[in-house]
Amino acid sequence: MGASKSTASQQASPQAAPTVRHRRTDVIDRAIVVLDEQGLDEWSMRRLAADLGVQPSALYHHFSGKDELMAAVADELLRRGRRPAEIVTWESELRLVSVELRDAMRSHRDAAELIAAVHTRGVGAQEPLRRMAGALQRAGADDELARVGASTLLHFVFAHVSDDDRDFALGLDIVLDGLTARLVR
């Protein structure tokens, strides 16, 4: 009887559906496509799993939940927005980080909402804030000014992501002028 059980399972194997394995990066890449196609309001683990052809539980192999997946997607959007550059001055670095952040927030449907949401929850999209604070500290800012200045700059970008380029550049200049004035005191 044991032989027939083994034979039955061997016969069933060729007909069984192939196992599809997705790497974490594959899931993130596909999540970005789904975000573009459906928007953040319709975006869910269930929809993403269906799009990948897997059960929703398969996504939990890579992510503990939707917040962690959203954070990974936001971080990937920010990574894709980075530009290679040799920064000479702290002002240039702050300007570059601000423009990269804005570009990432404008790069995909609902990316601005996603990045702002995961940053606010503290689960992702923290790199721009760290880079901004680091640039301010290198410029001589104490911990408080670096923290508050970076946060102010970050929230300027969040609030003005939809401004036209000239208005955004002027507003960014105003914020950076204020930070410069604080640093020379």
Short mmCIF file of N, CA and C in Angstrom, two decimals:
data_model
loop_
_atom_site.label_atom_id
_atom_site.label_comp_id
_atom_site.label_asym_id
_atom_site.label_seq_id
_atom_site.Cartn_x
_atom_site.Cartn_y
_atom_site.Cartn_z
N MET A 1 0.83 -1.18 0.00
CA MET A 1 0.00 0.00 0.00
C MET A 1 0.87 1.24 0.00
N GLY A 2 2.02 1.17 0.71
CA GLY A 2 2.91 2.33 0.73
C GLY A 2 3.43 2.63 -0.65
N ALA A 3 3.65 1.60 -1.48
CA ALA A 3 4.17 1.82 -2.83
C ALA A 3 3.14 2.54 -3.69
N SER A 4 1.86 2.19 -3.52
CA SER A 4 0.85 2.85 -4.35
C SER A 4 0.67 4.31 -3.95
N LYS A 5 0.88 4.61 -2.66
CA LYS A 5 0.78 6.00 -2.19
C LYS A 5 1.89 6.82 -2.82
N SER A 6 3.09 6.27 -2.84
CA SER A 6 4.24 6.94 -3.43
C SER A 6 4.02 7.13 -4.93
N THR A 7 3.50 6.13 -5.58
CA THR A 7 3.25 6.21 -7.02
C THR A 7 2.20 7.27 -7.31
N ALA A 8 1.18 7.35 -6.49
CA ALA A 8 0.12 8.34 -6.68
C ALA A 8 0.68 9.75 -6.55
N SER A 9 1.55 9.97 -5.57
CA SER A 9 2.09 11.32 -5.40
C SER A 9 3.05 11.66 -6.53
N GLN A 10 3.76 10.64 -7.06
CA GLN A 10 4.66 10.90 -8.18
C GLN A 10 3.85 11.24 -9.43
N GLN A 11 2.71 10.58 -9.60
CA GLN A 11 1.88 10.86 -10.77
C GLN A 11 1.25 12.24 -10.67
N ALA A 12 0.94 12.70 -9.46
CA ALA A 12 0.29 14.00 -9.28
C ALA A 12 1.28 15.14 -9.44
N SER A 13 2.55 14.90 -9.17
CA SER A 13 3.55 15.97 -9.21
C SER A 13 3.64 16.69 -10.54
N PRO A 14 3.71 15.96 -11.68
CA PRO A 14 3.83 16.68 -12.94
C PRO A 14 2.63 17.57 -13.24
N GLN A 15 1.47 17.24 -12.69
CA GLN A 15 0.27 18.03 -12.95
C GLN A 15 0.13 19.19 -11.97
N ALA A 16 0.87 19.18 -10.88
CA ALA A 16 0.75 20.23 -9.87
C ALA A 16 1.23 21.55 -10.46
N ALA A 17 0.62 22.62 -9.98
CA ALA A 17 1.01 23.96 -10.44
C ALA A 17 2.45 24.25 -10.05
N PRO A 18 3.21 24.88 -10.93
CA PRO A 18 4.60 25.19 -10.59
C PRO A 18 4.66 26.19 -9.44
N THR A 19 5.66 26.02 -8.59
CA THR A 19 5.85 26.93 -7.48
C THR A 19 6.58 28.17 -7.97
N VAL A 20 5.99 29.32 -7.71
CA VAL A 20 6.60 30.58 -8.11
C VAL A 20 7.22 31.21 -6.88
N ARG A 21 8.50 31.52 -6.97
CA ARG A 21 9.19 32.15 -5.86
C ARG A 21 9.57 33.56 -6.29
N HIS A 22 9.23 34.50 -5.46
CA HIS A 22 9.56 35.88 -5.74
C HIS A 22 10.54 36.37 -4.68
N ARG A 23 11.57 37.04 -5.12
CA ARG A 23 12.50 37.67 -4.19
C ARG A 23 11.85 38.94 -3.65
N ARG A 24 12.36 39.41 -2.54
CA ARG A 24 11.87 40.65 -1.92
C ARG A 24 11.89 41.79 -2.94
N THR A 25 12.97 41.90 -3.71
CA THR A 25 13.07 42.97 -4.70
C THR A 25 12.02 42.83 -5.80
N ASP A 26 11.68 41.59 -6.17
CA ASP A 26 10.63 41.37 -7.17
C ASP A 26 9.29 41.88 -6.65
N VAL A 27 9.02 41.60 -5.37
CA VAL A 27 7.75 42.03 -4.77
C VAL A 27 7.70 43.55 -4.73
N ILE A 28 8.79 44.19 -4.34
CA ILE A 28 8.83 45.65 -4.27
C ILE A 28 8.64 46.25 -5.66
N ASP A 29 9.35 45.72 -6.64
CA ASP A 29 9.21 46.22 -8.01
C ASP A 29 7.78 46.10 -8.50
N ARG A 30 7.17 44.96 -8.25
CA ARG A 30 5.79 44.76 -8.70
C ARG A 30 4.83 45.65 -7.92
N ALA A 31 5.12 45.89 -6.64
CA ALA A 31 4.27 46.77 -5.83
C ALA A 31 4.27 48.18 -6.40
N ILE A 32 5.38 48.62 -6.95
CA ILE A 32 5.46 49.95 -7.56
C ILE A 32 4.59 50.00 -8.82
N VAL A 33 4.63 48.94 -9.60
CA VAL A 33 3.78 48.87 -10.80
C VAL A 33 2.31 48.90 -10.40
N VAL A 34 1.95 48.11 -9.40
CA VAL A 34 0.56 48.06 -8.94
C VAL A 34 0.14 49.42 -8.38
N LEU A 35 1.04 50.09 -7.67
CA LEU A 35 0.75 51.44 -7.17
C LEU A 35 0.43 52.38 -8.33
N ASP A 36 1.24 52.33 -9.38
CA ASP A 36 0.98 53.17 -10.56
C ASP A 36 -0.35 52.84 -11.21
N GLU A 37 -0.67 51.57 -11.29
CA GLU A 37 -1.89 51.14 -11.97
C GLU A 37 -3.15 51.41 -11.16
N GLN A 38 -3.09 51.21 -9.83
CA GLN A 38 -4.30 51.23 -9.02
C GLN A 38 -4.37 52.39 -8.04
N GLY A 39 -3.24 53.00 -7.71
CA GLY A 39 -3.24 54.07 -6.73
C GLY A 39 -3.19 53.53 -5.32
N LEU A 40 -2.82 54.38 -4.39
CA LEU A 40 -2.61 53.97 -3.01
C LEU A 40 -3.91 53.52 -2.33
N ASP A 41 -5.03 54.17 -2.65
CA ASP A 41 -6.30 53.80 -2.01
C ASP A 41 -6.74 52.38 -2.33
N GLU A 42 -6.40 51.89 -3.51
CA GLU A 42 -6.80 50.54 -3.93
C GLU A 42 -5.70 49.51 -3.73
N TRP A 43 -4.57 49.96 -3.24
CA TRP A 43 -3.38 49.11 -3.10
C TRP A 43 -3.50 48.27 -1.84
N SER A 44 -3.33 46.95 -1.96
CA SER A 44 -3.43 46.08 -0.78
C SER A 44 -2.52 44.87 -0.98
N MET A 45 -2.25 44.21 0.13
CA MET A 45 -1.45 42.98 0.07
C MET A 45 -2.17 41.94 -0.80
N ARG A 46 -3.47 41.87 -0.66
CA ARG A 46 -4.27 40.89 -1.42
C ARG A 46 -4.18 41.16 -2.92
N ARG A 47 -4.32 42.44 -3.32
CA ARG A 47 -4.23 42.77 -4.75
C ARG A 47 -2.84 42.51 -5.30
N LEU A 48 -1.82 42.87 -4.51
CA LEU A 48 -0.45 42.64 -4.94
C LEU A 48 -0.18 41.14 -5.09
N ALA A 49 -0.64 40.36 -4.12
CA ALA A 49 -0.45 38.90 -4.19
C ALA A 49 -1.13 38.34 -5.44
N ALA A 50 -2.35 38.79 -5.71
CA ALA A 50 -3.06 38.31 -6.91
C ALA A 50 -2.29 38.69 -8.16
N ASP A 51 -1.75 39.89 -8.19
CA ASP A 51 -0.98 40.34 -9.35
C ASP A 51 0.28 39.49 -9.54
N LEU A 52 0.87 39.04 -8.44
CA LEU A 52 2.06 38.19 -8.50
C LEU A 52 1.73 36.72 -8.71
N GLY A 53 0.44 36.38 -8.59
CA GLY A 53 0.04 34.99 -8.77
C GLY A 53 0.34 34.12 -7.56
N VAL A 54 0.32 34.72 -6.38
CA VAL A 54 0.58 33.98 -5.15
C VAL A 54 -0.54 34.26 -4.14
N GLN A 55 -0.56 33.49 -3.09
CA GLN A 55 -1.49 33.73 -1.99
C GLN A 55 -0.97 34.91 -1.16
N PRO A 56 -1.84 35.70 -0.57
CA PRO A 56 -1.38 36.83 0.26
C PRO A 56 -0.39 36.41 1.35
N SER A 57 -0.56 35.22 1.88
CA SER A 57 0.34 34.74 2.93
C SER A 57 1.78 34.64 2.45
N ALA A 58 1.98 34.45 1.14
CA ALA A 58 3.34 34.36 0.60
C ALA A 58 4.11 35.67 0.76
N LEU A 59 3.40 36.79 0.77
CA LEU A 59 4.07 38.09 0.92
C LEU A 59 4.63 38.26 2.33
N TYR A 60 4.04 37.57 3.29
CA TYR A 60 4.51 37.68 4.68
C TYR A 60 5.85 36.98 4.89
N HIS A 61 6.30 36.27 3.90
CA HIS A 61 7.65 35.71 3.94
C HIS A 61 8.68 36.85 3.89
N HIS A 62 8.33 37.92 3.19
CA HIS A 62 9.24 39.06 3.02
C HIS A 62 8.89 40.26 3.89
N PHE A 63 7.61 40.43 4.23
CA PHE A 63 7.15 41.62 4.95
C PHE A 63 6.20 41.21 6.06
N SER A 64 6.34 41.87 7.21
CA SER A 64 5.48 41.52 8.34
C SER A 64 4.06 42.04 8.16
N GLY A 65 3.87 42.99 7.26
CA GLY A 65 2.55 43.53 7.01
C GLY A 65 2.62 44.65 5.99
N LYS A 66 1.47 45.29 5.77
CA LYS A 66 1.38 46.33 4.75
C LYS A 66 2.29 47.52 5.06
N ASP A 67 2.40 47.90 6.33
CA ASP A 67 3.27 49.04 6.68
C ASP A 67 4.72 48.77 6.28
N GLU A 68 5.19 47.57 6.55
CA GLU A 68 6.58 47.24 6.20
C GLU A 68 6.76 47.22 4.68
N LEU A 69 5.78 46.70 3.96
CA LEU A 69 5.84 46.72 2.50
C LEU A 69 5.82 48.15 1.97
N MET A 70 4.93 48.97 2.52
CA MET A 70 4.85 50.38 2.10
C MET A 70 6.19 51.08 2.36
N ALA A 71 6.79 50.82 3.50
CA ALA A 71 8.08 51.43 3.83
C ALA A 71 9.15 51.00 2.84
N ALA A 72 9.15 49.72 2.49
CA ALA A 72 10.14 49.22 1.52
C ALA A 72 9.94 49.86 0.15
N VAL A 73 8.70 50.04 -0.25
CA VAL A 73 8.41 50.69 -1.53
C VAL A 73 8.85 52.15 -1.49
N ALA A 74 8.53 52.85 -0.41
CA ALA A 74 8.94 54.25 -0.28
C ALA A 74 10.46 54.37 -0.31
N ASP A 75 11.15 53.51 0.41
CA ASP A 75 12.62 53.55 0.41
C ASP A 75 13.18 53.26 -0.97
N GLU A 76 12.56 52.35 -1.71
CA GLU A 76 13.01 52.05 -3.07
C GLU A 76 12.78 53.24 -4.00
N LEU A 77 11.64 53.90 -3.86
CA LEU A 77 11.40 55.09 -4.68
C LEU A 77 12.44 56.17 -4.40
N LEU A 78 12.78 56.34 -3.13
CA LEU A 78 13.81 57.32 -2.76
C LEU A 78 15.17 56.90 -3.30
N ARG A 79 15.49 55.61 -3.22
CA ARG A 79 16.77 55.13 -3.73
C ARG A 79 16.87 55.37 -5.23
N ARG A 80 15.80 55.11 -5.94
CA ARG A 80 15.80 55.32 -7.39
C ARG A 80 15.96 56.79 -7.75
N GLY A 81 15.54 57.66 -6.84
CA GLY A 81 15.63 59.10 -7.10
C GLY A 81 17.00 59.70 -6.81
N ARG A 82 17.88 58.93 -6.18
CA ARG A 82 19.22 59.45 -5.86
C ARG A 82 20.02 59.71 -7.12
N ARG A 83 20.82 60.75 -7.07
CA ARG A 83 21.70 61.09 -8.19
C ARG A 83 23.14 60.96 -7.74
N PRO A 84 23.99 60.45 -8.61
CA PRO A 84 25.41 60.43 -8.24
C PRO A 84 25.93 61.87 -8.24
N ALA A 85 26.60 62.24 -7.18
CA ALA A 85 27.11 63.61 -7.11
C ALA A 85 28.22 63.71 -6.08
N GLU A 86 29.13 64.60 -6.34
CA GLU A 86 30.13 64.95 -5.35
C GLU A 86 29.72 66.30 -4.79
N ILE A 87 29.33 66.30 -3.55
CA ILE A 87 28.83 67.50 -2.91
C ILE A 87 29.99 68.24 -2.26
N VAL A 88 30.09 69.52 -2.55
CA VAL A 88 31.16 70.33 -1.99
C VAL A 88 30.68 71.09 -0.76
N THR A 89 29.50 71.67 -0.84
CA THR A 89 29.02 72.49 0.28
C THR A 89 27.78 71.86 0.90
N TRP A 90 27.54 72.20 2.14
CA TRP A 90 26.35 71.69 2.81
C TRP A 90 25.08 72.22 2.15
N GLU A 91 25.11 73.48 1.66
CA GLU A 91 23.94 74.03 0.99
C GLU A 91 23.61 73.23 -0.27
N SER A 92 24.66 72.86 -1.02
CA SER A 92 24.45 72.07 -2.24
C SER A 92 23.87 70.70 -1.91
N GLU A 93 24.34 70.12 -0.81
CA GLU A 93 23.80 68.81 -0.42
C GLU A 93 22.34 68.92 -0.02
N LEU A 94 21.99 69.95 0.76
CA LEU A 94 20.59 70.13 1.16
C LEU A 94 19.71 70.36 -0.05
N ARG A 95 20.19 71.14 -0.99
CA ARG A 95 19.42 71.39 -2.21
C ARG A 95 19.24 70.08 -2.99
N LEU A 96 20.31 69.31 -3.14
CA LEU A 96 20.24 68.05 -3.87
C LEU A 96 19.28 67.07 -3.21
N VAL A 97 19.38 66.91 -1.90
CA VAL A 97 18.50 65.98 -1.19
C VAL A 97 17.04 66.42 -1.35
N SER A 98 16.79 67.71 -1.27
CA SER A 98 15.42 68.23 -1.41
C SER A 98 14.87 67.95 -2.80
N VAL A 99 15.67 68.18 -3.82
CA VAL A 99 15.22 67.95 -5.20
C VAL A 99 15.04 66.46 -5.46
N GLU A 100 15.96 65.63 -4.95
CA GLU A 100 15.81 64.18 -5.10
C GLU A 100 14.52 63.70 -4.44
N LEU A 101 14.25 64.20 -3.24
CA LEU A 101 13.03 63.81 -2.52
C LEU A 101 11.80 64.21 -3.32
N ARG A 102 11.78 65.45 -3.78
CA ARG A 102 10.64 65.93 -4.56
C ARG A 102 10.46 65.09 -5.82
N ASP A 103 11.56 64.82 -6.53
CA ASP A 103 11.47 64.02 -7.74
C ASP A 103 10.93 62.62 -7.45
N ALA A 104 11.40 62.01 -6.37
CA ALA A 104 10.89 60.68 -5.99
C ALA A 104 9.41 60.73 -5.67
N MET A 105 8.97 61.79 -5.02
CA MET A 105 7.57 61.92 -4.66
C MET A 105 6.69 62.16 -5.89
N ARG A 106 7.28 62.64 -6.96
CA ARG A 106 6.54 62.90 -8.19
C ARG A 106 6.71 61.78 -9.22
N SER A 107 7.52 60.77 -8.91
CA SER A 107 7.91 59.77 -9.89
C SER A 107 6.83 58.74 -10.21
N HIS A 108 5.91 58.52 -9.32
CA HIS A 108 4.88 57.49 -9.51
C HIS A 108 3.57 57.98 -8.91
N ARG A 109 2.50 57.41 -9.40
CA ARG A 109 1.18 57.73 -8.88
C ARG A 109 1.15 57.51 -7.37
N ASP A 110 0.68 58.50 -6.64
CA ASP A 110 0.53 58.45 -5.19
C ASP A 110 1.84 58.26 -4.42
N ALA A 111 2.98 58.42 -5.08
CA ALA A 111 4.26 58.26 -4.38
C ALA A 111 4.42 59.31 -3.28
N ALA A 112 3.95 60.53 -3.51
CA ALA A 112 4.06 61.58 -2.49
C ALA A 112 3.30 61.17 -1.23
N GLU A 113 2.09 60.70 -1.41
CA GLU A 113 1.28 60.27 -0.27
C GLU A 113 1.92 59.09 0.46
N LEU A 114 2.43 58.14 -0.31
CA LEU A 114 3.07 56.96 0.28
C LEU A 114 4.31 57.34 1.08
N ILE A 115 5.20 58.13 0.49
CA ILE A 115 6.44 58.51 1.17
C ILE A 115 6.15 59.31 2.42
N ALA A 116 5.25 60.28 2.33
CA ALA A 116 4.89 61.09 3.50
C ALA A 116 4.27 60.22 4.60
N ALA A 117 3.42 59.28 4.20
CA ALA A 117 2.74 58.43 5.20
C ALA A 117 3.72 57.54 5.94
N VAL A 118 4.61 56.87 5.22
CA VAL A 118 5.53 55.97 5.93
C VAL A 118 6.55 56.76 6.74
N HIS A 119 6.92 57.95 6.27
CA HIS A 119 7.82 58.79 7.06
C HIS A 119 7.13 59.21 8.37
N THR A 120 5.89 59.67 8.25
CA THR A 120 5.14 60.13 9.42
C THR A 120 4.96 59.01 10.44
N ARG A 121 4.73 57.78 9.96
CA ARG A 121 4.57 56.63 10.86
C ARG A 121 5.90 56.17 11.44
N GLY A 122 7.00 56.67 10.88
CA GLY A 122 8.32 56.28 11.38
C GLY A 122 8.76 54.90 10.96
N VAL A 123 8.14 54.36 9.90
CA VAL A 123 8.48 53.00 9.48
C VAL A 123 9.36 52.97 8.24
N GLY A 124 9.64 54.11 7.64
CA GLY A 124 10.48 54.16 6.45
C GLY A 124 10.65 55.57 5.97
N ALA A 125 11.32 55.71 4.83
CA ALA A 125 11.55 57.01 4.19
C ALA A 125 12.25 58.00 5.13
N GLN A 126 13.20 57.50 5.91
CA GLN A 126 13.92 58.34 6.87
C GLN A 126 15.24 58.87 6.32
N GLU A 127 15.72 58.29 5.22
CA GLU A 127 17.03 58.66 4.70
C GLU A 127 17.16 60.15 4.36
N PRO A 128 16.19 60.77 3.68
CA PRO A 128 16.37 62.20 3.39
C PRO A 128 16.55 63.05 4.65
N LEU A 129 15.79 62.74 5.69
CA LEU A 129 15.92 63.48 6.94
C LEU A 129 17.31 63.30 7.54
N ARG A 130 17.82 62.07 7.54
CA ARG A 130 19.18 61.82 8.07
C ARG A 130 20.24 62.55 7.26
N ARG A 131 20.09 62.53 5.94
CA ARG A 131 21.07 63.22 5.10
C ARG A 131 21.03 64.73 5.32
N MET A 132 19.84 65.27 5.48
CA MET A 132 19.71 66.71 5.72
C MET A 132 20.33 67.09 7.06
N ALA A 133 20.02 66.34 8.10
CA ALA A 133 20.58 66.61 9.43
C ALA A 133 22.10 66.48 9.41
N GLY A 134 22.61 65.49 8.72
CA GLY A 134 24.06 65.30 8.61
C GLY A 134 24.73 66.48 7.92
N ALA A 135 24.13 66.98 6.85
CA ALA A 135 24.70 68.14 6.15
C ALA A 135 24.71 69.36 7.07
N LEU A 136 23.66 69.54 7.81
CA LEU A 136 23.60 70.68 8.74
C LEU A 136 24.64 70.55 9.86
N GLN A 137 24.84 69.35 10.36
CA GLN A 137 25.86 69.15 11.39
C GLN A 137 27.25 69.41 10.84
N ARG A 138 27.51 68.98 9.62
CA ARG A 138 28.81 69.27 9.00
C ARG A 138 29.02 70.78 8.80
N ALA A 139 27.92 71.51 8.68
CA ALA A 139 28.00 72.97 8.52
C ALA A 139 28.20 73.67 9.86
N GLY A 140 28.14 72.90 10.95
CA GLY A 140 28.35 73.50 12.26
C GLY A 140 27.11 73.63 13.13
N ALA A 141 25.99 73.12 12.67
CA ALA A 141 24.76 73.19 13.46
C ALA A 141 24.86 72.27 14.67
N ASP A 142 24.32 72.73 15.80
CA ASP A 142 24.24 71.85 16.96
C ASP A 142 23.13 70.84 16.70
N ASP A 143 22.97 69.87 17.60
CA ASP A 143 22.00 68.79 17.39
C ASP A 143 20.58 69.32 17.21
N GLU A 144 20.20 70.31 18.02
CA GLU A 144 18.84 70.85 17.92
C GLU A 144 18.59 71.53 16.58
N LEU A 145 19.51 72.40 16.16
CA LEU A 145 19.33 73.08 14.88
C LEU A 145 19.35 72.09 13.72
N ALA A 146 20.21 71.10 13.78
CA ALA A 146 20.27 70.08 12.72
C ALA A 146 18.95 69.32 12.66
N ARG A 147 18.41 68.93 13.81
CA ARG A 147 17.14 68.18 13.85
C ARG A 147 15.97 69.02 13.35
N VAL A 148 15.84 70.23 13.90
CA VAL A 148 14.71 71.09 13.53
C VAL A 148 14.87 71.61 12.10
N GLY A 149 16.08 71.98 11.72
CA GLY A 149 16.31 72.47 10.36
C GLY A 149 16.02 71.41 9.32
N ALA A 150 16.47 70.18 9.56
CA ALA A 150 16.21 69.09 8.62
C ALA A 150 14.71 68.80 8.54
N SER A 151 14.05 68.79 9.67
CA SER A 151 12.61 68.54 9.68
C SER A 151 11.85 69.64 8.95
N THR A 152 12.26 70.89 9.16
CA THR A 152 11.61 72.01 8.47
C THR A 152 11.78 71.89 6.96
N LEU A 153 12.98 71.57 6.54
CA LEU A 153 13.26 71.43 5.11
C LEU A 153 12.47 70.26 4.52
N LEU A 154 12.46 69.14 5.22
CA LEU A 154 11.71 67.98 4.75
C LEU A 154 10.23 68.31 4.60
N HIS A 155 9.66 68.99 5.59
CA HIS A 155 8.24 69.31 5.52
C HIS A 155 7.95 70.38 4.47
N PHE A 156 8.93 71.23 4.19
CA PHE A 156 8.77 72.16 3.07
C PHE A 156 8.59 71.35 1.79
N VAL A 157 9.45 70.37 1.57
CA VAL A 157 9.35 69.55 0.36
C VAL A 157 8.01 68.82 0.32
N PHE A 158 7.61 68.21 1.44
CA PHE A 158 6.33 67.50 1.48
C PHE A 158 5.18 68.44 1.08
N ALA A 159 5.20 69.65 1.61
CA ALA A 159 4.09 70.59 1.39
C ALA A 159 4.11 71.22 0.00
N HIS A 160 5.27 71.25 -0.64
CA HIS A 160 5.38 71.98 -1.91
C HIS A 160 5.76 71.07 -3.08
N VAL A 161 5.51 69.78 -2.94
CA VAL A 161 5.86 68.82 -3.98
C VAL A 161 5.17 69.14 -5.31
N SER A 162 3.99 69.73 -5.26
CA SER A 162 3.22 70.01 -6.49
C SER A 162 3.47 71.40 -7.06
N ASP A 163 4.25 72.23 -6.37
CA ASP A 163 4.54 73.56 -6.89
C ASP A 163 5.25 73.47 -8.23
N ASP A 164 5.12 74.53 -9.04
CA ASP A 164 5.91 74.52 -10.27
C ASP A 164 7.38 74.70 -9.89
N ASP A 165 8.26 74.37 -10.80
CA ASP A 165 9.70 74.33 -10.50
C ASP A 165 10.24 75.66 -10.01
N ARG A 166 9.82 76.75 -10.60
CA ARG A 166 10.32 78.08 -10.18
C ARG A 166 9.89 78.41 -8.76
N ASP A 167 8.62 78.18 -8.44
CA ASP A 167 8.13 78.46 -7.09
C ASP A 167 8.82 77.56 -6.07
N PHE A 168 9.00 76.30 -6.42
CA PHE A 168 9.67 75.38 -5.51
C PHE A 168 11.11 75.85 -5.25
N ALA A 169 11.82 76.22 -6.31
CA ALA A 169 13.21 76.68 -6.17
C ALA A 169 13.29 77.94 -5.31
N LEU A 170 12.36 78.88 -5.51
CA LEU A 170 12.35 80.10 -4.70
C LEU A 170 12.07 79.78 -3.24
N GLY A 171 11.09 78.95 -2.98
CA GLY A 171 10.78 78.56 -1.60
C GLY A 171 11.94 77.85 -0.94
N LEU A 172 12.60 76.97 -1.68
CA LEU A 172 13.76 76.26 -1.16
C LEU A 172 14.88 77.25 -0.82
N ASP A 173 15.10 78.24 -1.69
CA ASP A 173 16.10 79.29 -1.41
C ASP A 173 15.77 80.02 -0.12
N ILE A 174 14.51 80.32 0.10
CA ILE A 174 14.10 81.05 1.32
C ILE A 174 14.40 80.21 2.56
N VAL A 175 14.06 78.93 2.53
CA VAL A 175 14.33 78.06 3.68
C VAL A 175 15.85 77.94 3.91
N LEU A 176 16.60 77.73 2.84
CA LEU A 176 18.06 77.60 2.98
C LEU A 176 18.69 78.91 3.46
N ASP A 177 18.18 80.06 3.01
CA ASP A 177 18.68 81.35 3.51
C ASP A 177 18.45 81.47 5.01
N GLY A 178 17.31 81.01 5.47
CA GLY A 178 17.02 81.04 6.91
C GLY A 178 17.97 80.13 7.69
N LEU A 179 18.25 78.97 7.17
CA LEU A 179 19.19 78.06 7.83
C LEU A 179 20.60 78.66 7.84
N THR A 180 20.99 79.28 6.74
CA THR A 180 22.31 79.91 6.67
C THR A 180 22.43 81.02 7.71
N ALA A 181 21.37 81.83 7.84
CA ALA A 181 21.39 82.91 8.83
C ALA A 181 21.54 82.36 10.24
N ARG A 182 20.89 81.25 10.53
CA ARG A 182 21.00 80.64 11.87
C ARG A 182 22.40 80.09 12.12
N LEU A 183 23.01 79.59 11.10
CA LEU A 183 24.35 78.99 11.25
C LEU A 183 25.44 80.04 11.46
N VAL A 184 25.28 81.24 10.96
CA VAL A 184 26.33 82.26 11.08
C VAL A 184 26.21 83.07 12.37
N ARG A 185 25.20 82.84 13.16
CA ARG A 185 25.06 83.56 14.44
C ARG A 185 26.13 83.18 15.39
#
